[in-house]
XYZ file of C-alpha atoms in Angstrom:
732
model
C 0.000 0.000 0.000
C 1.292 3.464 -0.919
C 1.205 5.564 2.215
C 2.163 8.805 0.504
C -0.176 11.761 0.465
C -1.772 12.558 -2.856
C -3.401 15.964 -2.493
C -5.419 16.928 -5.556
C -3.968 20.058 -7.098
C -5.149 19.790 -10.716
C -8.615 20.272 -12.119
C -8.965 16.554 -12.736
C -10.397 13.743 -10.624
C -8.378 11.030 -8.972
C -9.592 7.486 -8.454
C -9.084 5.734 -5.141
C -9.947 2.386 -3.589
C -12.119 2.691 -0.490
C -12.595 0.051 2.208
C -16.198 0.287 3.412
C -17.043 -0.492 7.043
C -19.424 -3.233 5.952
C -19.402 -7.070 5.903
C -18.425 -7.208 2.230
C -15.194 -8.611 0.743
C -14.577 -6.063 -2.022
C -12.998 -2.620 -2.164
C -14.838 0.040 -4.185
C -13.409 2.616 -6.597
C -14.463 6.251 -6.189
C -13.362 9.450 -7.843
C -11.978 12.341 -5.822
C -13.339 15.744 -6.866
C -10.649 18.356 -7.662
C -11.527 20.469 -4.613
C -11.206 17.537 -2.185
C -7.936 16.601 -0.457
C -7.482 12.976 0.634
C -4.671 10.543 1.353
C -4.362 6.860 2.124
C -6.056 6.345 5.485
C -8.458 9.283 5.165
C -11.871 8.538 6.649
C -14.559 9.401 4.126
C -18.258 9.208 3.404
C -19.189 7.709 0.031
C -22.399 6.755 -1.799
C -23.391 3.089 -2.049
C -26.577 2.359 -3.958
C -29.201 4.659 -2.384
C -27.388 5.412 0.882
C -24.189 6.930 2.210
C -21.640 4.817 4.100
C -18.334 5.317 5.915
C -15.041 4.053 4.525
C -11.265 4.416 4.616
C -9.196 5.391 1.571
C -7.187 2.200 1.083
C -5.185 2.860 -2.082
C -4.629 5.952 -4.197
C -4.021 6.553 -7.870
C -5.812 3.411 -9.054
C -6.898 2.536 -12.575
C -10.502 1.869 -13.501
C -12.080 1.334 -16.908
C -15.038 3.427 -15.731
C -14.643 7.067 -16.715
C -14.459 9.707 -14.003
C -17.661 11.301 -15.307
C -19.636 8.093 -14.698
C -17.932 7.125 -11.456
C -19.442 8.088 -8.108
C -17.412 10.519 -6.013
C -16.336 10.845 -2.405
C -18.964 12.946 -0.641
C -17.092 14.069 2.451
C -13.723 13.791 4.207
C -14.025 13.668 7.992
C -12.171 16.077 10.222
C -9.689 13.688 11.822
C -6.210 12.384 11.117
C -5.893 9.521 8.607
C -5.457 5.928 9.726
C -1.741 5.118 9.503
C -0.214 2.724 6.988
C 0.872 0.403 9.821
C -2.649 0.328 11.219
C -3.994 -0.535 7.771
C -1.506 -3.419 7.589
C -2.711 -4.625 10.981
C -6.337 -4.512 9.811
C -5.402 -6.609 6.775
C -3.472 -9.141 8.878
C -6.271 -9.625 11.421
C -8.788 -9.954 8.594
C -6.749 -12.640 6.826
C -6.048 -14.588 10.018
C -9.561 -14.549 11.455
C -11.289 -14.937 8.067
C -13.292 -11.798 8.830
C -14.262 -9.073 6.374
C -11.652 -6.273 6.537
C -14.420 -3.686 6.813
C -15.545 -5.234 10.094
C -11.999 -5.101 11.471
C -11.774 -1.454 10.387
C -15.066 -0.832 12.178
C -13.363 -1.900 15.431
C -10.716 0.780 14.794
C -13.447 3.395 14.323
C -15.092 2.083 17.484
C -17.189 5.112 18.375
C -19.333 7.017 15.840
C -18.748 10.260 17.760
C -15.262 10.576 16.264
C -16.852 11.326 12.895
C -18.793 14.343 14.154
C -17.447 17.719 13.102
C -15.227 19.150 15.804
C -16.338 22.532 17.074
C -13.126 24.465 17.596
C -13.303 27.081 20.314
C -11.953 30.495 19.320
C -9.731 32.748 21.375
C -7.831 36.025 21.057
C -4.071 36.544 21.005
C -1.902 39.685 21.058
C 0.126 40.149 17.865
C 1.990 43.361 18.728
C 2.105 47.036 17.938
C -0.123 49.951 18.941
C -3.432 51.173 17.491
C -3.582 54.489 15.617
C -5.479 56.023 18.506
C -4.666 54.592 21.941
C -7.729 55.169 24.113
C -7.866 54.230 27.799
C -10.102 51.239 26.983
C -7.745 50.004 24.277
C -4.795 50.447 26.632
C -6.506 48.296 29.282
C -7.145 45.546 26.711
C -3.515 45.528 25.517
C -2.233 45.500 29.084
C -4.451 42.540 30.056
C -4.019 40.461 26.898
C -0.247 40.371 27.423
C -0.734 38.483 30.703
C -1.384 35.132 28.980
C -1.171 33.597 25.524
C -4.860 33.162 24.630
C -8.037 34.716 26.021
C -11.694 33.922 25.515
C -13.386 37.033 24.131
C -15.995 37.295 26.897
C -13.304 36.737 29.523
C -11.148 39.558 28.092
C -14.121 41.938 27.851
C -15.015 41.327 31.495
C -11.430 41.512 32.803
C -10.533 44.694 30.894
C -13.935 46.292 31.536
C -14.586 47.232 27.904
C -17.313 46.763 25.313
C -17.105 44.171 22.486
C -16.568 46.964 19.954
C -13.209 47.837 21.543
C -12.018 44.261 21.004
C -13.386 44.233 17.446
C -11.594 47.491 16.627
C -8.221 46.178 17.807
C -8.788 43.037 15.773
C -9.545 45.060 12.612
C -6.321 47.044 13.090
C -4.268 43.840 13.408
C -3.263 44.402 17.029
C -4.934 41.189 18.200
C -6.042 38.145 16.231
C -8.524 35.314 16.554
C -7.017 31.813 16.901
C -8.191 28.275 17.594
C -7.851 27.302 21.252
C -5.841 24.055 21.515
C -7.808 21.096 22.831
C -6.974 20.506 26.478
C -5.484 17.069 27.096
C -7.727 14.607 28.972
C -4.799 13.599 31.136
C -1.486 15.256 31.888
C 1.715 13.712 30.491
C 3.163 11.091 32.863
C 6.605 11.778 34.320
C 8.938 8.736 34.020
C 11.025 10.050 36.937
C 8.181 11.066 39.269
C 8.330 8.360 41.949
C 10.806 5.629 41.172
C 10.173 2.610 43.423
C 12.697 0.995 45.738
C 13.121 -2.345 44.042
C 14.296 -5.525 45.679
C 17.220 -7.386 44.121
C 15.091 -9.903 42.207
C 12.888 -7.095 40.869
C 15.872 -4.975 39.855
C 17.286 -7.806 37.744
C 13.926 -8.258 36.005
C 13.669 -4.518 35.325
C 17.197 -4.423 33.913
C 16.368 -7.213 31.471
C 13.066 -5.674 30.381
C 14.489 -2.194 29.890
C 17.308 -3.594 27.737
C 14.760 -5.411 25.565
C 12.685 -2.234 25.224
C 15.595 -0.546 23.456
C 15.894 -3.130 20.714
C 12.795 -3.052 18.510
C 10.362 -5.955 18.350
C 10.591 -8.638 21.008
C 8.221 -10.583 23.247
C 8.987 -11.035 26.943
C 7.108 -13.329 29.298
C 7.207 -11.998 32.867
C 6.318 -14.860 35.202
C 6.176 -14.348 38.939
C 4.325 -15.785 41.893
C 1.270 -13.873 43.113
C 2.388 -10.831 45.086
C 5.911 -10.736 43.624
C 5.620 -7.161 42.301
C 5.149 -7.846 38.587
C 3.242 -4.581 38.127
C 6.076 -2.522 39.641
C 8.495 -4.259 37.295
C 6.593 -3.666 34.075
C 5.864 -0.038 35.023
C 9.629 0.554 34.848
C 9.544 -0.697 31.258
C 6.709 1.790 30.690
C 8.941 4.538 32.123
C 11.683 3.645 29.647
C 9.342 3.811 26.652
C 7.891 7.135 27.838
C 11.402 8.562 28.158
C 11.895 7.675 24.486
C 8.853 9.799 23.578
C 6.596 6.900 22.627
C 3.137 5.723 23.686
C 2.164 2.683 25.753
C -0.878 0.394 25.845
C -1.595 -1.727 28.941
C -4.252 -4.385 28.374
C -6.279 -5.888 31.221
C -8.703 -8.829 30.957
C -11.461 -7.268 33.089
C -12.864 -3.734 33.281
C -12.971 -4.131 37.057
C -9.156 -4.239 37.201
C -8.843 -0.829 35.537
C -9.371 1.284 38.656
C -6.596 -0.303 40.728
C -4.202 -0.226 37.773
C -4.968 3.470 37.168
C -4.253 4.254 40.825
C -0.926 2.424 40.793
C 0.016 4.135 37.538
C -0.750 7.582 38.955
C 1.259 6.857 42.098
C 4.272 5.936 39.963
C 4.062 8.640 37.258
C 2.243 11.526 38.973
C -0.487 11.630 36.324
C -3.415 9.531 35.238
C -3.442 7.234 32.233
C -6.426 7.282 29.889
C -8.806 4.346 30.158
C -10.657 2.545 27.374
C -13.497 0.059 27.719
C -17.186 -0.390 26.908
C -18.293 1.299 30.133
C -17.185 4.764 28.972
C -19.534 7.333 27.473
C -19.449 8.055 23.748
C -17.988 11.524 24.431
C -15.139 10.149 26.532
C -14.359 7.494 23.909
C -14.259 10.197 21.244
C -11.768 12.262 23.251
C -9.573 9.245 24.038
C -9.626 8.121 20.389
C -8.675 11.537 18.982
C -6.033 12.362 21.591
C -4.473 8.908 21.279
C -4.333 9.308 17.520
C -2.650 12.719 17.669
C -0.253 11.626 20.429
C -1.554 13.813 23.285
C -2.419 10.755 25.354
C 0.764 8.864 26.205
C -0.626 5.801 28.007
C -3.926 3.932 27.656
C -5.072 1.259 30.115
C -7.951 -0.759 28.755
C -9.785 -3.914 27.807
C -9.050 -5.974 24.690
C -10.779 -3.520 22.297
C -8.081 -0.926 23.127
C -5.777 -2.980 20.898
C -7.484 -1.378 17.890
C -6.913 2.234 18.940
C -4.931 4.136 16.260
C -1.916 5.284 18.295
C 0.317 7.898 16.696
C 3.560 6.255 17.859
C 2.925 3.133 19.890
C 6.123 1.890 21.520
C 5.018 -0.901 23.881
C 2.074 -3.194 24.618
C 1.762 -4.908 27.993
C -0.729 -7.776 28.316
C -1.361 -8.253 32.037
C -2.786 -11.636 33.157
C -1.931 -12.879 29.658
C -3.360 -16.342 30.385
C -6.883 -15.026 30.957
C -9.542 -16.411 28.567
C -11.311 -13.022 28.618
C -8.760 -11.829 26.039
C -10.502 -14.041 23.477
C -13.480 -12.369 21.809
C -16.034 -14.986 20.799
C -18.751 -12.884 19.230
C -18.935 -11.727 15.601
C -15.155 -11.489 15.116
C -13.190 -14.192 16.936
C -9.725 -12.988 17.959
C -7.311 -13.326 20.864
C -6.082 -9.896 21.985
C -2.924 -11.422 23.486
C -1.888 -13.011 20.197
C -2.934 -9.998 18.118
C -0.841 -7.770 20.421
C 2.209 -9.795 19.441
C 1.241 -9.400 15.783
C 0.853 -5.637 16.109
C 4.210 -5.394 17.854
C 5.892 -7.369 15.073
C 4.268 -5.294 12.294
C 5.126 -1.969 13.943
C 8.507 -2.987 15.372
C 8.043 -2.469 19.114
C 8.329 -4.767 22.187
C 5.447 -6.675 23.767
C 5.435 -7.808 27.406
C 3.190 -10.658 28.575
C 2.651 -10.880 32.339
C 1.222 -13.672 34.495
C 1.677 -15.664 37.686
C 0.333 -18.668 35.759
C 1.281 -18.264 32.079
C -0.668 -20.002 29.350
C 0.822 -23.192 27.960
C 1.056 -21.485 24.557
C 3.291 -18.760 26.003
C 5.371 -21.274 27.939
C 6.004 -23.282 24.768
C 7.040 -20.111 22.924
C 9.417 -19.307 25.780
C 10.926 -22.798 25.727
C 11.580 -22.485 21.973
C 13.297 -19.126 22.471
C 10.597 -17.097 20.732
C 9.828 -15.251 23.974
C 12.381 -13.876 26.430
C 12.078 -15.232 29.980
C 11.813 -12.918 32.995
C 11.185 -14.576 36.386
C 10.124 -13.241 39.784
C 10.386 -16.237 42.071
C 9.525 -14.698 45.449
C 6.929 -12.434 46.987
C 7.616 -8.769 47.629
C 9.069 -7.864 51.059
C 9.421 -11.489 52.078
C 5.700 -12.286 52.260
C 5.019 -16.026 52.246
C 2.629 -17.794 49.887
C -0.496 -19.261 51.536
C -0.472 -22.788 52.901
C -2.903 -24.653 50.612
C -4.966 -27.531 52.002
C -7.730 -29.685 50.527
C -11.033 -30.471 52.234
C -12.340 -33.847 51.030
C -16.086 -33.255 50.787
C -16.815 -36.976 50.445
C -16.383 -37.246 54.199
C -18.408 -34.154 55.133
C -21.916 -34.672 56.542
C -23.608 -31.499 55.365
C -27.244 -30.670 56.000
C -29.506 -30.209 52.960
C -28.865 -26.828 51.345
C -25.530 -26.310 53.121
C -22.224 -26.159 51.262
C -19.494 -25.055 53.684
C -17.412 -27.675 55.497
C -16.808 -27.666 59.238
C -13.097 -27.019 58.666
C -13.775 -23.983 56.512
C -16.326 -22.597 58.984
C -13.907 -23.047 61.895
C -11.193 -21.150 60.036
C -13.605 -18.347 59.099
C -14.480 -17.976 62.777
C -10.813 -17.906 63.763
C -10.047 -15.318 61.072
C -12.869 -13.083 62.309
C -11.507 -13.274 65.859
C -8.095 -12.083 64.632
C -9.699 -9.116 62.857
C -8.577 -10.394 59.459
C -10.504 -11.000 56.245
C -11.837 -14.061 54.433
C -12.493 -14.547 50.716
C -14.959 -17.269 49.685
C -14.735 -18.073 45.996
C -17.428 -19.684 43.847
C -17.505 -19.056 40.114
C -21.303 -19.064 39.887
C -23.404 -15.916 39.783
C -26.868 -15.737 41.314
C -28.514 -17.915 43.953
C -28.770 -21.324 42.266
C -27.852 -22.601 38.773
C -31.051 -24.640 38.394
C -34.647 -24.343 39.583
C -36.989 -27.331 39.240
C -40.388 -28.598 40.328
C -40.103 -31.304 42.964
C -43.504 -32.711 41.900
C -43.055 -33.257 38.146
C -39.366 -32.451 37.619
C -39.967 -29.456 35.327
C -36.808 -27.362 34.825
C -36.795 -23.704 33.908
C -34.914 -23.264 30.635
C -34.217 -20.217 28.481
C -36.587 -20.135 25.469
C -33.741 -18.914 23.245
C -30.766 -20.926 24.552
C -29.817 -24.461 25.569
C -29.210 -23.356 29.138
C -31.043 -23.414 32.453
C -32.349 -20.208 33.962
C -30.413 -19.099 37.032
C -32.304 -17.910 40.089
C -31.326 -14.457 41.378
C -32.936 -13.753 44.738
C -31.512 -10.249 44.944
C -33.801 -9.300 42.031
C -36.394 -12.078 42.540
C -36.152 -13.393 38.988
C -34.710 -16.106 36.749
C -32.012 -15.179 34.221
C -30.197 -16.704 31.286
C -26.467 -16.098 31.597
C -26.007 -16.644 27.858
C -28.414 -14.145 26.270
C -29.731 -12.064 29.184
C -33.342 -13.300 29.044
C -35.205 -12.571 32.311
C -38.521 -13.792 33.676
C -40.106 -13.325 37.112
C -39.669 -16.023 39.709
C -42.784 -18.211 40.016
C -44.392 -20.037 42.896
C -46.505 -22.250 40.597
C -45.096 -24.867 38.219
C -46.011 -23.997 34.597
C -46.108 -27.719 33.753
C -48.162 -29.392 36.533
C -49.515 -26.198 38.176
C -48.463 -27.356 41.648
C -47.950 -24.558 44.181
C -44.898 -23.871 46.361
C -43.045 -26.745 44.742
C -40.005 -24.984 43.276
C -36.622 -25.920 44.689
C -33.196 -24.393 44.089
C -30.503 -26.878 43.090
C -26.863 -26.117 43.788
C -25.202 -22.958 45.093
C -24.410 -19.568 43.613
C -22.696 -16.701 45.420
C -26.012 -15.378 46.769
C -26.787 -18.727 48.383
C -23.326 -18.939 49.932
C -23.837 -15.434 51.329
C -27.125 -16.564 52.877
C -25.376 -19.529 54.510
C -22.497 -17.418 55.822
C -24.929 -14.882 57.302
C -26.687 -17.672 59.194
C -23.387 -18.675 60.854
C -21.857 -15.214 61.348
C -24.707 -12.688 61.662
C -22.431 -9.945 63.040
C -19.926 -10.111 60.176
C -19.869 -7.478 57.437
C -20.305 -9.501 54.223
C -20.184 -8.331 50.597
C -20.821 -10.161 47.324
C -18.682 -9.252 44.315
C -20.141 -10.452 41.030
C -20.414 -9.004 37.520
C -24.213 -8.696 37.744
C -24.294 -6.911 41.094
C -26.564 -3.882 41.418
C -24.836 -0.521 41.181
C -22.389 -1.638 38.501
C -18.788 -0.445 38.297
C -19.281 2.465 40.714
C -20.472 0.193 43.516
C -17.765 -2.349 42.718
C -15.045 0.305 43.108
C -16.593 1.462 46.367
C -16.629 -2.060 47.773
C -13.037 -2.725 46.710
C -11.939 0.355 48.647
C -13.944 -0.789 51.679
C -12.234 -4.198 51.545
C -8.778 -2.637 51.192
C -9.448 -0.416 54.228
C -10.474 -3.436 56.302
C -14.145 -2.422 56.587
C -15.357 -5.803 55.281
C -15.012 -9.119 57.113
C -16.013 -11.687 54.484
C -15.912 -11.304 50.703
C -17.896 -13.740 48.554
C -17.023 -13.512 44.880
C -16.772 -14.985 41.416
C -13.710 -14.858 39.149
C -14.160 -11.076 39.167
C -12.274 -11.019 42.462
C -9.709 -13.682 41.575
C -6.963 -11.546 40.072
C -5.137 -8.264 40.269
C -6.449 -7.055 43.637
C -4.405 -6.366 46.780
C -6.157 -6.731 50.140
C -3.798 -6.094 53.098
C -5.977 -7.797 55.754
C -6.925 -10.931 53.806
C -5.491 -14.105 55.341
C -8.012 -16.847 54.466
C -9.289 -17.976 51.076
C -11.932 -20.678 50.835
C -12.821 -22.262 47.488
C -16.383 -23.591 47.767
C -16.274 -25.943 44.763
C -12.758 -26.644 43.524
C -13.896 -29.302 41.041
C -16.411 -27.041 39.286
C -14.417 -26.016 36.202
C -12.762 -29.440 35.795
C -16.050 -30.811 34.449
C -16.025 -28.495 31.416
C -15.880 -30.007 27.922
C -12.622 -28.216 27.225
C -9.107 -29.389 26.447
C -7.838 -26.556 28.669
C -10.030 -27.400 31.691
C -7.145 -28.583 33.895
C -4.879 -25.697 32.901
C -7.564 -23.081 33.522
C -8.617 -24.585 36.837
C -5.010 -24.497 38.033
C -4.597 -20.907 36.858
C -7.857 -19.698 38.375
C -7.418 -21.351 41.769
C -3.757 -20.288 41.980
C -4.843 -16.697 41.403
C -7.698 -16.942 43.927
C -5.556 -18.436 46.682
C -2.898 -15.831 45.894
C -5.172 -13.039 47.165
C -4.239 -14.055 50.736
C -1.140 -13.126 52.733
C 0.179 -10.500 50.326
C 1.206 -8.089 53.090
C 3.021 -10.391 55.500
C 0.082 -12.113 57.214
C 0.254 -15.864 57.784
C -2.332 -17.151 55.321
C -4.299 -20.264 54.423
C -6.091 -21.501 51.318
C -8.780 -24.180 51.793
C -10.138 -25.872 48.670
C -13.287 -28.004 48.997
C -13.083 -30.899 46.502
C -14.589 -34.270 45.681
C -11.527 -35.472 43.747
C -8.506 -34.565 45.897
C -6.187 -36.865 43.917
C -6.628 -34.894 40.697
C -3.244 -33.584 39.419
C -4.518 -29.998 39.569
C -5.332 -30.298 43.263
C -2.061 -32.017 44.082
C -0.121 -29.285 42.269
C -1.968 -26.564 44.185
C -1.113 -28.212 47.510
C 2.539 -28.828 46.656
C 3.021 -25.464 44.955
C 4.917 -27.270 42.193
C 3.539 -25.469 39.160
C 6.497 -26.558 37.037
C 5.662 -30.254 37.503
C 1.994 -29.620 36.720
C 2.750 -27.759 33.507
C 5.290 -30.350 32.388
C 2.680 -33.076 32.861
C -0.027 -31.082 31.082
C 2.288 -30.254 28.171
C 3.282 -33.915 27.868
C -0.395 -34.983 27.744
C -1.218 -32.364 25.097
C 1.709 -33.427 22.943
C 0.843 -37.112 23.257
C -2.799 -36.447 22.320
C -1.818 -34.183 19.388
C -3.651 -31.217 20.871
C -2.810 -27.495 20.710
C -0.352 -25.903 20.905
C 1.362 -28.865 19.186
C -1.347 -28.933 16.536
C -3.913 -26.419 15.330
C -7.699 -26.268 15.574
C -10.334 -24.183 13.847
C -14.072 -24.233 14.399
C -16.674 -23.497 11.744
C -19.992 -22.649 13.397
C -23.116 -22.776 11.222
C -26.271 -21.271 12.705
C -29.817 -20.435 11.692
C -33.243 -19.934 13.222
C -34.227 -23.014 11.227
C -32.510 -26.043 12.764
C -32.769 -28.208 9.647
C -31.397 -25.454 7.425
C -28.333 -25.036 9.665
C -27.694 -28.781 9.773
C -28.036 -29.216 5.993
C -25.594 -26.404 5.197
C -23.096 -27.708 7.758
C -23.286 -31.111 6.062
C -22.695 -29.450 2.676
C -19.534 -27.834 4.004
C -18.281 -31.189 5.251
C -19.148 -32.928 1.983
C -17.260 -30.306 -0.042
C -14.171 -30.212 2.165
C -11.012 -30.543 0.055
C -8.509 -33.332 0.601
C -5.454 -31.933 2.342
C -2.428 -33.571 3.894
C -2.284 -33.187 7.664
C -5.847 -31.868 8.040
C -8.876 -33.717 9.435
C -12.492 -32.545 9.635
C -14.746 -33.666 12.491
C -18.512 -33.216 12.452
C -20.777 -31.523 11.841
C -22.347 -32.048 15.237
C -24.577 -29.970 17.434
C -22.540 -27.488 19.449
C -22.686 -28.050 23.236
C -24.778 -24.860 23.296
C -27.000 -26.116 20.491
C -29.366 -23.150 20.765
C -27.965 -19.684 21.471
C -29.924 -16.430 21.194
C -32.553 -18.162 19.103
C -30.058 -19.672 16.645
C -29.566 -23.423 16.197
C -25.846 -24.168 16.016
C -23.811 -26.913 14.334
C -20.053 -27.096 14.428
C -17.280 -28.555 12.317
C -13.913 -28.913 14.018
C -10.852 -28.796 11.766
C -7.640 -30.318 13.102
C -4.285 -29.768 11.440
C -0.547 -29.867 11.933
C 1.315 -26.726 12.989
C 2.365 -26.222 9.372
C -1.153 -26.586 7.925
C -2.937 -23.466 6.686
C -6.383 -23.910 8.177
C -7.488 -20.582 6.720
C -6.661 -21.703 3.166
C -8.454 -24.996 3.806
C -11.609 -23.227 5.018
C -11.556 -20.856 2.038
C -11.363 -23.850 -0.317
C -14.222 -25.520 1.568
C -16.414 -22.454 1.071
C -15.401 -22.081 -2.571
C -16.483 -25.631 -3.426
C -19.712 -25.521 -1.393
C -23.114 -24.254 -2.535
C -23.906 -20.599 -1.945
C -24.891 -19.960 1.642
C -28.591 -19.195 2.201
C -29.164 -15.659 3.498
C -30.822 -17.025 6.629
C -27.710 -19.051 7.553
C -24.762 -17.585 9.469
C -21.249 -19.014 9.246
C -18.588 -18.002 11.783
C -14.943 -18.988 11.982
C -12.991 -19.431 15.193
C -9.299 -19.909 14.443
C -7.469 -21.364 17.461
C -10.629 -21.687 19.607
C -10.257 -21.199 23.353
C -13.647 -22.628 24.327
C -15.880 -25.217 22.727
C -19.428 -24.149 23.571
């Protein structure tokens, strides 16, 4: 792609290729009127059939057999900087890899429509110099005042100098003062790399030295691995300081919006200024300001969720992916991409370093480190000599629990002891709501979502039943809709609300909070409760995975896992790895500030390798075993997978087209096709889903195989959707 500017100077029209922000594969040719100035990357509005659409100028100076007189022209060029050549290359790469239309990838770059609104530039007045022909007292006061600062608002100057508007207008006509655009105030002040340098311990200093050296050498990927509480954030912030001192921008990615607040606070403490934040919870106006000021380089650091990866930085110099193992980095809706992997791609294309950070790195990253593709940085001990929690298992097979009770006697005894010491307890259960299933004890009727293959979850805080897949809600009933029996509904299994109810019955004087993504009050209440926990104003925290990572609680000394086996039952090749990662992170919330700490995990299969590794603390042995099993079974990352998901509101139509894809699959060495079969979530948001799973060697091009499959298959019916998930992370 030619990135050069091609301003139109002559009285002739240019022809350019425009990428439209639509789910279409083709680029369209448009003429550029002589009075219009565009360049590659310019954001434009163009006609398409009977409507106007947004696009990006993708290539200039193109040939077309259609004459300029007959060709449709660019209607408008938007008032913002063009998308850079490197960003256009990134859009192309992501499109090719994910098998997504490039216009849809470009739409993620132009995330907020507000950026396309015309900017209203505020006007001010500035002193040029000289004296008017007649220097009246009023004019003298204006000249005296206007010299006090660079730019004045007109009304402000009139009021301060005590003159009428005509006095200002007269000085402007005589060229004594002039009207200028007032520069846009930055959302955040520039961070100071030298503001508050931390006192690093020896093991941290060595890690910083290695990272800073790598930051000076162009593209590289570093994997920072350290036990929970080892000070990984302090270490990577020193790499941020180095990049800022070089005059470049930084992006810090986090897997959860809820982690943003604490990261922003730590950033401000280190650099004396706030970073900008980017996530779906921001208003359209704030997103517009962040987008524009990131693009022009005013904003130096952005901390955000995975979508921040597609911000058009002016001069990005570093991406940090914190908690790189977290599955939340994988988007599994519309466009399937892994923000961790795409961060590495963007770093390679633009020539800057990428830092991946985790206490429990993904197996993919560990393999890349072992092959020398990623640089290794280790932090083997906790900060200031804090000791990791003692982890113990509670074998629930030998617990005699009353009906509707879920906490063991050992866990309850330790909660009581922790309360007596004035310390805090975290109870972890990765289930929102009160109970995952509600059924009729008379006829066995189960409440199911009408649009999904999933049970409705009871939420007693809102007195309703909810689908956690599509958001469907219906009121809680006392009468069975099947047999019409009254007062027959029973809750099966625990959610965090039910655990809270049980804890309250044992410890009525304790201050208890629930932290879950569907809690009332949203992000504002969540931040408030985090601060209350950090100050020691909460005794017992009951939470989902929302609370499992990235938080520091000085008074927390006990972590209890209510159901340690829960995620091991998933139909997922990564179930063991993810369970180990999640529970390691949860237990790691305790004892971070020198307190003697304990992690109790309630399990029904204490001999499982995951549980044994958690008790022994031997993560290396666990990962070696897991990697060996993956390699033996020819599973990723030693092979590749791709999923083709066919869906329709008509079940038969979806199944027939999925079968056509399988029937027309090309023969290819090293590639196998499994299915089609109903997806585990066979019905999702009203769509019936069938899946083909494509398995190939590391060298196989699954994208080329899928393209050939589509080419040889019948045309897809309009009512059928086909999605592609390259390197799937979940199998629902």
